[in-house]
Amino acid sequence: MAASIEDVARLAGVSIATVSRSLRGLPDVAQSTRDRVLAAARELDYVASPFAARLASGRSATVGVVVPFVNRWYFAEVLGSIEGVLHDANMDLLLYNLGDMAGRERFFRDLPVRKRVDAIIIATLVLTEAEMDALRSLKVPIGVIGVDHAGFHSTRIDDRAGAATAVGHLIELGHRRIGHVAGDRADPMRFTPPHHRRRGYIDRLAAAGIDYDPSLEVLGYFTTHGGRLATEELLARPDRPTALFAESDEMAYGALVALRRAGLRVPHDIAVVGFDDHASAALMDLSTIRQPVRDQAEELTTRVLAAAAGDSAEPTSHVLPTELIVRGSTDPAHTIY
Amino acid sequence: MAASIEDVARLAGVSIATVSRSLRGLPDVAQSTRDRVLAAARELDYVASPFAARLASGRSATVGVVVPFVNRWYFAEVLGSIEGVLHDANMDLLLYNLGDMAGRERFFRDLPVRKRVDAIIIATLVLTEAEMDALRSLKVPIGVIGVDHAGFHSTRIDDRAGAATAVGHLIELGHRRIGHVAGDRADPMRFTPPHHRRRGYIDRLAAAGIDYDPSLEVLGYFTTHGGRLATEELLARPDRPTALFAESDEMAYGALVALRRAGLRVPHDIAVVGFDDHASAALMDLSTIRQPVRDQAEELTTRVLAAAAGDSAEPTSHVLPTELIVRGSTDPAHTIY
DNA sequence: ATGAAAGCGCTAACAG
DNA sequence: CTGTTAGCGCTTTCAT
């Protein structure tokens, strides 16, 4: 049986209260006493039982992290970043992967985080009023990454401005017919990027006096495969575009495959710009909008942790900058294919 | 304040013991009593405090999941699968992302899972004796995915046989000079696939009476970028290979990029086969060895859960089958580029 | 600076 | 079938 606080107290010749204080670094313990306790604890290889501590203190030293999918680049990146901050702060991380709408409904109905976390971090979901109510009922600080919701801590990028920058880059290169490989705005998970990025696309066209042409817009569903199919569809239409804006790099990869198969040269026949600066974008020589994924996750986690620790500042919404990265897929002096 | 078991007992007019029994579905409770308790619990929106239950019962209903990285395809896939099984079983999932050697050392030194999990699942690490001792000291069932260690539950594939199949496929197509884009065998994380997959490559060459040529072997470090560089290096050598075996699909993608840039046709000039059947392999038209990642994770998790629940069967090692998937990158009737 | 003691909210014998 | 009671291993007043 593992050592308990009583064993340590006995060995150190003090009360369990003193052991508790010493080990947690609380004040009002003589240095000599503390040293004795630390030595005893080390000798017995003692660690406090987290459950006993949590029951007694009412704090769980745990945060719940909710992601729609763990196996997509963006969410995996976010999750890894959060994990780092949390464990550096000696917090446990309870993972919830929604997976699909059924999982999402189950989560908000059952609220499996109840009575077990000091804070919650949720990635990229636009929450319904009912979901927000459910979360608020937990009475713990809540952080949302990628979206902002009043009353919750949030960190995100400006998707709309980023998309406008991407499209502006194409316009400055002289393109007027710009195809749009879009994310699914009707996804039941209600992700926001497709809405904002599309707005940015339309904004920027308008600013350049280019008419918005719905026939240049096809859904790619945020997958590589979808990006390929969408591009094939665009190419099959009369008067094909001279450039493509894909709402995500992963869709852009699919677009590049479709273009290669169609025998079109990039960027000479068709230029392509993506969004995210995904891990493989540099390899694919894809121009894109870089977003600081890890920074967003770390910044948000840090603030949520402060809130959980009692910092009662009002929840705020932070926006981090994006950056246009020009690579071969739009550089006329270059050829990918 | 949230309702406690006493509130429920009072409302239902029974003792807290009866509430506990009713809610947990234990026997020896009159149906009418149970109904009353359930109604009271629902009315008060009661859920038991997990910490109190864990402290009293000694069971944590939690499993620790340890991965080297969350943001690599294989591990993300594994993590997602484990999460599904765990939450279906009403278990909490505590995530530990090692990240690098420093993180790995810290994990095994501090053992942050101590006193908080009923079982541990670890992905793809070859454990040192010291690490195994540390884990054993926890006295909980341990599952390892991708490797087998005596005394631990494990599920894996036969990497060696899979690699041999991949190389055999190339040999049957008539190839004799087969380049090898290899994983790093000296990685301090000590992953096993590079060792086994390389053995399979060498085995199969030997079986076909082909001399092993070290100059055909270059490290690609399991990254897309590394695969590209490795391939470029292979192409720069005299008497270049007519086919490539990449130890992972992600490295194979890099190889395809390098071949395209070099103006070589696939599979006519050089055929390529990968390993894993990564999510994008179909899109890239890459022939590969499919491994059932989710199945491995689910099978292992299920067994570990049984062990944690008291099934005292000896830990065993299970091997799941792989399958050759032939696509355009090796099909002579086909052209990728 | 230290100790005694009262919980925290459950589970698990044990009685009846 | 149900209730009583003794913990589980800590944290946290409150004394001293």
XYZ file of C-alpha atoms (C1' of nucleotides) in Angstrom:
706
model
C 0.000 0.000 0.000
C 1.249 3.435 -0.882
C 2.173 5.803 1.923
C -0.447 8.169 3.272
C -0.117 11.521 4.929
C -0.245 9.825 8.306
C 2.807 7.739 7.530
C 4.713 10.861 6.646
C 3.524 12.648 9.765
C 4.603 9.771 11.956
C 8.025 9.504 10.348
C 8.610 13.231 10.581
C 7.231 13.423 14.079
C 4.633 16.072 13.309
C 0.881 16.256 12.751
C -0.759 15.637 9.429
C -1.715 19.302 9.277
C 1.927 20.250 9.308
C 2.697 17.721 6.630
C -0.023 19.183 4.467
C 1.263 22.713 4.949
C 4.864 21.772 4.370
C 4.255 19.845 1.200
C 2.060 22.485 -0.341
C 4.523 25.240 0.434
C 2.158 27.143 2.704
C 3.589 29.760 5.049
C 3.890 29.454 8.821
C 6.065 26.366 8.875
C 9.518 26.493 10.410
C 12.158 25.774 7.816
C 13.616 22.972 9.916
C 10.211 21.342 10.241
C 9.543 21.658 6.549
C 12.868 20.039 5.748
C 12.090 17.133 8.009
C 8.709 16.624 6.384
C 10.144 16.817 2.890
C 12.757 14.244 3.795
C 10.148 11.913 5.243
C 7.944 12.295 2.191
C 10.817 11.537 -0.120
C 11.829 8.571 1.957
C 8.355 7.092 1.759
C 7.964 8.090 -1.879
C 4.827 9.873 -0.875
C 2.431 11.728 -3.120
C -0.865 13.040 -1.868
C -4.020 11.313 -2.985
C -5.547 13.740 -5.448
C -9.045 12.554 -4.720
C -8.781 13.109 -1.019
C -7.292 16.524 -1.614
C -9.984 17.431 -4.104
C -12.759 16.252 -1.872
C -11.428 18.232 1.043
C -10.499 21.374 -0.832
C -13.250 21.505 -3.381
C -10.751 22.192 -6.149
C -10.095 19.582 -8.781
C -6.840 20.811 -10.327
C -8.257 19.507 -13.569
C -9.451 21.125 -16.726
C -11.760 19.608 -19.274
C -10.732 20.012 -22.877
C -13.410 19.543 -25.498
C -12.590 19.098 -29.165
C -14.830 18.130 -32.087
C -12.157 15.764 -33.433
C -8.691 14.904 -32.212
C -7.553 13.632 -35.561
C -7.617 16.841 -37.540
C -4.525 18.935 -37.815
C -5.927 22.055 -36.218
C -7.422 20.323 -33.210
C -4.458 18.079 -32.632
C -2.247 21.131 -32.631
C -4.540 22.916 -30.208
C -4.745 19.915 -27.937
C -0.989 19.476 -27.806
C -0.497 23.119 -26.892
C -3.094 23.073 -24.172
C -1.601 19.926 -22.731
C 1.771 21.592 -22.403
C 0.468 24.626 -20.551
C -1.723 22.535 -18.292
C 0.909 20.078 -17.223
C 3.415 22.841 -16.656
C 0.846 24.225 -14.247
C 0.404 20.823 -12.616
C -3.126 20.496 -13.838
C -4.730 17.333 -15.091
C -6.305 17.278 -18.516
C -9.554 15.419 -19.037
C -10.184 14.895 -22.732
C -13.561 14.914 -24.446
C -13.703 14.176 -28.144
C -17.162 14.891 -29.508
C -16.670 13.045 -32.780
C -20.042 13.819 -34.289
C -23.356 15.455 -33.553
C -24.503 12.520 -31.456
C -21.395 12.873 -29.349
C -21.903 16.586 -29.117
C -25.481 16.182 -27.933
C -24.497 13.563 -25.443
C -21.808 15.817 -24.048
C -24.046 18.796 -23.487
C -26.894 16.671 -22.179
C -24.912 14.568 -19.730
C -22.191 17.124 -19.011
C -19.659 14.491 -18.023
C -17.396 17.233 -16.702
C -19.764 17.930 -13.842
C -18.109 18.075 -10.459
C -14.747 17.207 -11.889
C -13.127 20.245 -13.480
C -12.090 23.727 -12.420
C -12.346 25.056 -15.942
C -13.250 24.060 -19.467
C -11.679 24.824 -22.800
C -13.631 24.238 -25.980
C -12.322 24.386 -29.511
C -14.046 26.118 -32.396
C -17.668 25.379 -31.733
C -20.328 27.989 -32.106
C -22.439 27.183 -29.123
C -26.181 27.289 -29.075
C -27.928 29.178 -26.301
C -28.846 25.882 -24.681
C -25.258 24.706 -24.797
C -24.047 27.945 -23.298
C -26.596 27.636 -20.541
C -25.463 24.110 -19.832
C -21.878 25.280 -19.594
C -22.716 28.252 -17.432
C -24.526 25.960 -15.015
C -21.152 24.429 -14.245
C -20.004 27.641 -12.616
C -16.440 27.329 -13.820
C -14.481 29.593 -16.150
C -14.886 28.650 -19.776
C -12.547 29.326 -22.637
C -13.356 29.052 -26.306
C -10.757 28.966 -28.998
C -11.491 30.204 -32.481
C -14.802 31.870 -31.736
C -15.972 34.478 -29.337
C -18.932 34.207 -27.059
C -19.865 36.922 -24.590
C -19.120 35.879 -21.047
C -16.503 33.330 -22.051
C -12.773 33.778 -22.408
C -11.763 33.475 -26.017
C -8.859 33.715 -28.389
C -9.155 33.606 -32.134
C -7.941 35.031 -35.392
C -9.794 37.335 -37.742
C -10.832 34.798 -40.368
C -12.610 37.371 -42.425
C -9.632 39.693 -42.676
C -7.307 36.764 -43.338
C -9.430 35.540 -46.212
C -9.629 39.055 -47.610
C -5.847 39.249 -47.531
C -5.543 35.946 -49.377
C -7.977 37.007 -52.057
C -6.375 40.444 -52.213
C -3.068 38.784 -52.948
C -4.624 37.068 -55.960
C -6.290 40.266 -57.119
C -3.012 42.139 -56.920
C -1.523 39.495 -59.157
C -4.131 40.472 -61.719
C -6.694 37.732 -61.180
C -10.347 38.606 -61.638
C -11.964 35.189 -61.872
C -11.159 33.649 -58.516
C -12.633 30.292 -57.661
C -13.600 29.570 -54.074
C -13.164 26.144 -52.529
C -15.367 26.585 -49.514
C -15.981 24.896 -46.191
C -19.421 23.621 -45.381
C -21.474 26.368 -43.796
C -24.321 23.997 -43.068
C -22.217 21.599 -41.004
C -24.256 20.676 -37.950
C -21.160 21.153 -35.796
C -21.478 24.843 -36.674
C -17.890 25.765 -37.282
C -17.377 29.470 -37.870
C -14.399 29.666 -40.230
C -16.419 28.847 -43.351
C -18.744 31.747 -42.689
C -16.062 34.304 -41.945
C -13.642 33.208 -44.603
C -16.352 33.360 -47.186
C -17.276 36.856 -46.068
C -13.671 37.888 -46.490
C -13.656 36.469 -50.007
C -16.781 38.368 -50.966
C -15.664 41.560 -49.220
C -12.423 41.649 -51.076
C -13.957 40.965 -54.456
C -16.380 43.812 -53.877
C -13.579 46.127 -52.804
C -11.916 45.441 -56.134
C -15.110 45.989 -58.025
C -15.396 42.347 -59.037
C -18.855 40.855 -59.196
C -19.438 37.895 -56.960
C -20.155 34.862 -59.117
C -21.810 31.995 -57.254
C -20.803 29.564 -59.963
C -17.193 30.011 -58.825
C -17.975 28.708 -55.367
C -17.930 24.989 -54.570
C -17.932 23.135 -51.258
C -14.804 21.208 -50.319
C -15.922 20.232 -46.803
C -12.540 21.003 -45.256
C -11.072 17.727 -46.463
C -8.351 17.043 -48.968
C -10.622 14.774 -50.913
C -13.393 17.350 -50.897
C -10.981 19.985 -52.150
C -10.082 17.799 -55.053
C -13.673 17.107 -56.023
C -14.613 20.757 -55.690
C -11.753 21.770 -57.943
C -12.666 19.184 -60.539
C -16.145 20.586 -60.537
C -14.870 24.118 -60.982
C -12.662 23.052 -63.863
C -15.572 21.405 -65.605
C -17.466 24.684 -65.736
C -17.260 27.016 -68.696
C -14.893 29.964 -68.337
C -12.808 28.461 -65.595
C -11.140 30.585 -62.926
C -7.525 31.717 -63.192
C -6.990 31.436 -59.462
C -8.337 29.517 -56.502
C -8.846 30.515 -52.912
C -9.236 27.461 -50.686
C -10.529 28.063 -47.176
C -8.031 25.593 -45.774
C -4.661 24.263 -46.837
C -5.946 20.728 -46.706
C -8.553 21.549 -49.326
C -5.850 23.352 -51.279
C -3.796 20.143 -51.385
C -6.747 18.433 -52.987
C -7.006 21.308 -55.421
C -3.357 20.918 -56.378
C -3.889 17.226 -57.060
C -6.892 17.989 -59.259
C -4.968 20.647 -61.178
C -2.055 18.324 -61.764
C -4.355 15.594 -62.991
C -6.001 18.075 -65.313
C -2.608 18.949 -66.733
C -2.827 22.557 -65.605
C 0.292 24.382 -64.549
C 0.468 26.083 -61.160
C 0.636 29.024 -60.858
C 0.835 29.771 -64.585
C -2.566 28.414 -65.574
C -4.134 28.623 -62.153
C -2.753 30.154 -58.969
C -3.734 28.714 -55.612
C -3.798 30.192 -52.147
C -4.848 28.341 -49.016
C -5.443 29.194 -45.387
C -3.816 27.987 -42.124
C -0.191 27.309 -42.978
C -0.699 23.665 -42.256
C 2.369 21.542 -41.543
C 2.754 20.458 -45.167
C 2.094 23.792 -46.835
C 5.777 24.627 -47.181
C 6.479 21.243 -48.720
C 3.658 21.665 -51.203
C 4.929 25.161 -51.942
C 1.501 26.513 -51.184
C 0.909 30.216 -50.585
C -1.321 30.646 -47.591
C -2.487 32.666 -44.617
C -0.578 31.613 -41.542
C -2.482 31.504 -38.297
C -0.750 31.053 -34.946
C -2.530 27.953 -33.713
C -0.284 27.114 -30.799
C -0.151 30.720 -29.666
C -3.913 30.939 -29.609
C -4.205 27.793 -27.547
C -1.499 28.804 -25.116
C -2.737 32.315 -24.651
C -6.253 31.141 -23.964
C -5.221 28.344 -21.636
C -3.093 30.709 -19.615
C -5.974 33.109 -19.142
C -8.438 30.369 -18.271
C -6.023 29.030 -15.701
C -5.740 32.456 -14.127
C -9.511 32.648 -13.964
C -9.724 29.210 -12.385
C -7.163 30.296 -9.832
C -9.447 33.083 -8.757
C -8.493 35.998 -10.976
C -11.937 37.478 -11.353
C -11.236 39.744 -14.307
C -14.045 39.894 -16.829
C -13.709 37.339 -19.625
C -12.340 38.996 -22.725
C -11.912 38.137 -26.361
C -8.428 38.269 -27.869
C -7.599 38.346 -31.546
C -4.203 37.204 -32.807
C -2.743 38.303 -36.136
C -2.483 36.265 -39.321
C 0.129 36.651 -42.017
C 0.243 36.135 -45.749
C 2.925 33.641 -46.754
C 3.750 33.813 -50.436
C 5.085 30.624 -51.981
C 5.300 29.040 -55.375
C 1.619 28.378 -55.875
C 1.005 32.063 -56.540
C 4.429 33.337 -57.464
C 4.518 33.940 -61.244
C 8.288 33.647 -61.232
C 7.853 30.088 -60.079
C 6.423 26.810 -61.289
C 5.055 24.015 -59.146
C 4.026 21.819 -62.020
C -24.547 24.486 -4.399
C -25.056 21.247 -6.236
C -27.133 18.532 -4.617
C -25.412 15.856 -2.544
C -26.390 12.313 -1.818
C -28.002 13.445 1.412
C -30.339 15.771 -0.402
C -31.477 12.933 -2.581
C -31.906 10.623 0.395
C -34.009 13.179 2.203
C -36.213 13.857 -0.792
C -36.717 10.159 -1.473
C -37.209 9.359 2.188
C -34.476 6.738 2.343
C -30.940 6.438 3.675
C -27.893 7.519 1.695
C -26.871 3.884 1.404
C -30.038 3.114 -0.462
C -29.486 6.082 -2.730
C -26.007 4.841 -3.504
C -27.262 1.343 -4.287
C -30.144 2.539 -6.392
C -28.126 4.919 -8.487
C -25.369 2.438 -9.145
C -27.778 -0.285 -10.141
C -26.743 -2.606 -7.342
C -29.047 -5.489 -6.468
C -31.165 -5.783 -3.343
C -33.203 -2.674 -3.847
C -36.982 -2.849 -4.236
C -38.027 -1.581 -7.627
C -40.416 0.910 -6.073
C -37.668 2.289 -3.860
C -35.280 2.540 -6.748
C -37.838 4.421 -8.779
C -38.363 6.888 -6.009
C -34.649 7.478 -5.667
C -34.189 7.904 -9.386
C -36.999 10.415 -9.466
C -35.516 12.365 -6.584
C -32.096 12.355 -8.205
C -33.502 13.625 -11.470
C -35.493 16.260 -9.700
C -32.415 17.584 -7.953
C -30.285 17.146 -11.067
C -27.963 15.080 -8.945
C -24.714 13.473 -10.020
C -22.399 11.827 -7.544
C -19.159 13.573 -6.709
C -16.548 11.489 -8.469
C -13.881 12.393 -5.970
C -15.876 11.288 -2.993
C -16.778 8.057 -4.754
C -13.187 7.445 -5.740
C -11.865 8.140 -2.308
C -14.356 5.800 -0.728
C -14.156 3.027 -3.278
C -10.504 3.152 -4.146
C -11.334 3.031 -7.850
C -10.715 6.049 -10.004
C -12.785 5.199 -13.089
C -10.023 6.908 -15.005
C -7.388 5.708 -17.390
C -4.200 7.489 -18.262
C -3.355 7.653 -21.933
C 0.232 8.387 -22.841
C 1.253 9.398 -26.345
C 4.580 10.682 -27.649
C 2.794 13.318 -29.763
C -0.847 14.125 -30.247
C -0.291 15.920 -33.502
C 0.837 13.038 -35.650
C -1.672 11.109 -37.665
C -1.099 7.736 -36.058
C -1.286 8.958 -32.486
C -4.241 11.212 -33.094
C -6.068 8.275 -34.604
C -5.163 6.069 -31.663
C -6.188 8.706 -29.169
C -9.546 9.245 -30.796
C -10.295 5.540 -30.764
C -9.321 5.097 -27.153
C -11.431 8.067 -26.171
C -14.484 6.481 -27.756
C -14.126 3.184 -25.954
C -13.363 4.839 -22.650
C -16.270 7.216 -22.644
C -18.638 4.491 -23.756
C -17.493 2.681 -20.642
C -18.008 5.795 -18.541
C -14.338 6.158 -17.849
C -12.452 9.414 -17.713
C -9.426 9.896 -19.911
C -6.405 11.675 -18.511
C -4.107 12.718 -21.325
C -0.320 12.823 -21.187
C 1.548 14.083 -24.213
C 5.264 13.437 -23.835
C 6.338 15.760 -26.651
C 10.040 15.081 -26.433
C 12.659 13.222 -24.432
C 12.552 15.786 -21.643
C 8.825 15.235 -21.363
C 9.299 11.504 -21.448
C 11.846 11.608 -18.658
C 9.706 13.866 -16.599
C 6.751 11.554 -17.012
C 8.546 8.441 -15.870
C 10.335 10.230 -13.068
C 7.340 12.037 -11.594
C 4.713 9.522 -12.640
C 1.916 12.080 -12.633
C -0.600 9.254 -12.987
C 0.123 8.064 -9.473
C -2.949 7.470 -7.374
C -5.226 8.661 -10.091
C -5.772 5.973 -12.699
C -7.065 2.407 -12.792
C -5.090 1.598 -15.907
C -2.637 3.074 -18.359
C -2.390 2.852 -22.107
C 0.826 3.817 -23.829
C 1.379 4.226 -27.538
C 4.330 2.870 -29.460
C 7.169 3.362 -27.039
C 9.770 0.736 -26.467
C 10.153 1.023 -22.743
C 13.420 0.779 -20.914
C 13.690 -1.550 -17.953
C 13.592 1.427 -15.625
C 10.467 2.735 -17.274
C 8.801 -0.638 -17.036
C 9.702 -0.821 -13.369
C 8.231 2.597 -12.801
C 5.023 1.538 -14.484
C 4.829 -1.737 -12.635
C 5.155 0.109 -9.349
C 1.779 1.651 -10.090
C 0.096 -1.722 -9.700
C -2.445 -1.111 -12.417
C -2.956 -2.940 -15.699
C -0.894 -1.498 -18.502
C -1.552 -1.672 -22.189
C 0.901 -0.899 -24.928
C -0.090 -0.313 -28.503
C 2.277 -1.079 -31.337
C 4.885 -2.956 -29.342
C 4.861 -5.934 -27.085
C 6.332 -6.098 -23.644
C 6.072 -9.164 -21.459
C 3.684 -8.620 -18.601
C 1.789 -5.854 -20.364
C -1.303 -6.105 -22.527
C -0.465 -5.259 -26.094
C -1.865 -5.042 -29.569
C 0.185 -4.404 -32.641
C 0.711 -5.282 -36.250
C 3.538 -7.297 -37.724
C 5.612 -4.446 -39.129
C 8.246 -6.776 -40.436
C 5.837 -8.918 -42.408
C 4.006 -5.851 -43.678
C 7.194 -4.306 -44.978
C 8.147 -7.579 -46.613
C 4.797 -7.640 -48.369
C 5.291 -4.108 -49.626
C 8.746 -4.863 -50.957
C 7.526 -8.184 -52.343
C 4.923 -6.308 -54.324
C 7.656 -4.237 -55.951
C 9.772 -7.295 -56.618
C 6.870 -9.054 -58.287
C 6.532 -6.068 -60.550
C 10.078 -6.777 -61.645
C 11.976 -4.242 -59.593
C 15.438 -5.164 -58.357
C 16.838 -1.813 -57.311
C 14.497 -0.738 -54.567
C 15.274 2.407 -52.644
C 14.389 2.575 -48.977
C 13.138 5.766 -47.353
C 13.678 4.814 -43.752
C 12.576 5.989 -40.331
C 15.164 7.008 -37.794
C 16.317 3.993 -35.834
C 18.387 6.127 -33.497
C 15.469 8.278 -32.367
C 15.754 8.666 -28.610
C 12.027 7.993 -28.283
C 12.864 4.485 -29.416
C 10.048 3.776 -31.807
C 10.006 0.227 -33.094
C 8.514 0.474 -36.572
C 11.742 1.658 -38.214
C 13.566 -1.394 -36.951
C 10.959 -3.939 -37.948
C 10.036 -2.373 -41.252
C 13.668 -2.258 -42.224
C 14.059 -5.918 -41.319
C 11.129 -6.732 -43.545
C 12.734 -4.831 -46.397
C 16.010 -6.688 -46.009
C 14.307 -10.058 -45.477
C 12.337 -9.767 -48.644
C 15.284 -8.659 -50.739
C 17.219 -11.657 -49.507
C 14.328 -13.995 -50.234
C 14.427 -12.779 -53.817
C 18.168 -13.178 -54.016
C 18.779 -9.444 -54.224
C 21.843 -8.068 -52.497
C 21.179 -5.486 -49.859
C 22.721 -2.202 -50.975
C 23.204 0.314 -48.147
C 23.493 3.133 -50.640
C 19.825 2.670 -51.437
C 18.817 3.446 -47.890
C 18.272 7.020 -46.693
C 16.639 8.395 -43.561
C 13.376 10.274 -43.946
C 12.641 10.692 -40.237
C 8.959 9.838 -40.599
C 8.133 13.307 -41.882
C 6.910 14.429 -45.268
C 9.761 16.882 -45.546
C 12.268 14.217 -44.581
C 10.836 11.883 -47.189
C 11.346 14.495 -49.835
C 14.941 15.191 -48.869
C 15.729 11.498 -48.647
C 14.339 10.912 -52.100
C 16.280 13.809 -53.549
C 19.393 12.297 -52.089
C 18.599 8.898 -53.582
C 18.006 10.436 -56.997
C 21.336 12.210 -56.879
C 23.176 8.930 -56.559
C 24.484 7.036 -59.544
C 22.338 4.154 -60.759
C 19.141 5.337 -59.174
C 16.472 2.924 -57.964
C 13.461 1.980 -60.089
C 11.196 1.744 -57.069
C 10.902 3.178 -53.589
C 9.692 1.660 -50.362
C 8.861 4.345 -47.810
C 8.353 3.212 -44.232
C 5.407 5.542 -43.854
C 2.908 7.129 -46.181
C 3.838 10.561 -44.959
C 7.405 10.023 -46.111
C 6.027 8.618 -49.358
C 4.168 11.880 -49.969
C 7.461 13.698 -49.714
C 8.954 11.185 -52.120
C 6.188 11.852 -54.617
C 6.851 15.574 -54.442
C 10.550 15.018 -55.022
C 9.875 12.738 -57.994
C 7.508 15.222 -59.541
C 10.012 18.007 -59.141
C 12.657 15.819 -60.724
C 10.372 15.268 -63.670
C 10.177 11.530 -63.110
C 6.995 9.687 -63.954
C 5.274 7.550 -61.335
C 5.101 4.613 -61.558
C 6.713 4.408 -64.984
C 10.126 5.760 -64.038
C 9.875 5.013 -60.360
C 7.199 3.099 -58.481
C 6.405 4.014 -54.890
C 4.869 2.058 -52.053
C 4.243 3.395 -48.580
C 3.066 2.028 -45.255
C 0.057 2.809 -43.038
C -2.738 3.740 -45.406
C -2.759 7.221 -44.035
C -5.872 9.324 -44.566
C -4.525 10.936 -47.733
C -3.039 7.844 -49.357
C -6.076 7.213 -51.520
C -6.082 10.806 -52.716
C -2.418 10.638 -53.576
C -3.047 7.328 -55.319
C -0.365 5.760 -53.222
C 0.002 1.999 -52.929
C 0.555 1.053 -49.343
C 0.224 -1.408 -46.490
C -2.955 -0.752 -44.597
C -2.809 -1.168 -40.862
C -5.953 -1.144 -38.735
C -5.078 1.677 -36.375
C -8.469 2.172 -34.821
C -9.000 -1.556 -34.408
C -5.726 -1.931 -32.597
C -6.572 0.874 -30.219
C -10.068 -0.375 -29.559
C -9.087 -3.958 -29.074
C -6.373 -3.032 -26.623
C -8.494 -0.572 -24.700
C -11.247 -3.112 -24.315
C -8.857 -5.656 -22.875
C -7.218 -3.182 -20.548
C -10.614 -2.124 -19.299
C -11.497 -5.726 -18.559
C -8.267 -6.092 -16.632
C -8.956 -2.923 -14.676
C -12.391 -4.278 -13.852
C -10.801 -7.294 -12.230
C -10.471 -9.806 -15.024
C -7.219 -11.344 -13.918
C -6.336 -13.127 -17.143
C -2.654 -13.007 -17.968
C -1.688 -10.079 -20.173
C -1.328 -11.225 -23.754
C -0.002 -9.833 -26.977
C -2.325 -9.608 -29.971
C -1.291 -9.122 -33.551
C -3.725 -7.672 -36.103
C -3.373 -8.226 -39.846
C -2.162 -5.741 -42.430
C -3.165 -5.628 -46.060
C -1.517 -4.569 -49.289
C -3.494 -1.870 -51.081
C -2.446 -1.486 -54.684
C -3.000 1.934 -56.203
C -1.618 3.990 -59.036
C 1.831 4.579 -57.618
C 2.817 1.003 -58.418
C 0.295 0.003 -61.050
C 2.027 -0.052 -64.442
C -1.313 0.381 -66.176
C -1.581 3.716 -64.480
C 0.143 7.080 -64.377
C 0.237 9.483 -61.467
C 2.433 12.041 -63.163
C 4.694 27.632 14.447
C 1.983 23.541 15.335
C -1.873 20.343 16.537
C -6.785 18.767 17.202
C -10.756 17.975 15.077
C -14.449 18.646 11.992
C -15.725 17.830 7.758
C -15.594 16.903 2.211
C -19.465 13.209 -0.065
C -19.290 9.095 -0.942
C -18.773 3.324 -0.440
C -18.909 -0.842 1.975
C -19.360 -3.858 5.578
C -22.531 -5.170 8.982
C -26.952 -5.479 11.327
C -31.381 -6.218 11.356
C -34.637 -5.083 1.437
C -32.939 -1.075 4.142
C -30.382 1.651 7.598
C -26.209 2.534 10.628
C -21.707 3.454 10.833
C -17.014 3.510 10.026
C -13.845 4.976 7.168
C -11.335 6.798 2.457
C -7.020 10.694 2.945
C -6.864 14.859 2.702
C -7.790 20.475 3.844
C -9.093 23.889 6.827
C -10.620 26.441 10.697
C -9.726 27.190 15.387
C -6.975 26.774 19.412
C -2.818 27.050 21.680
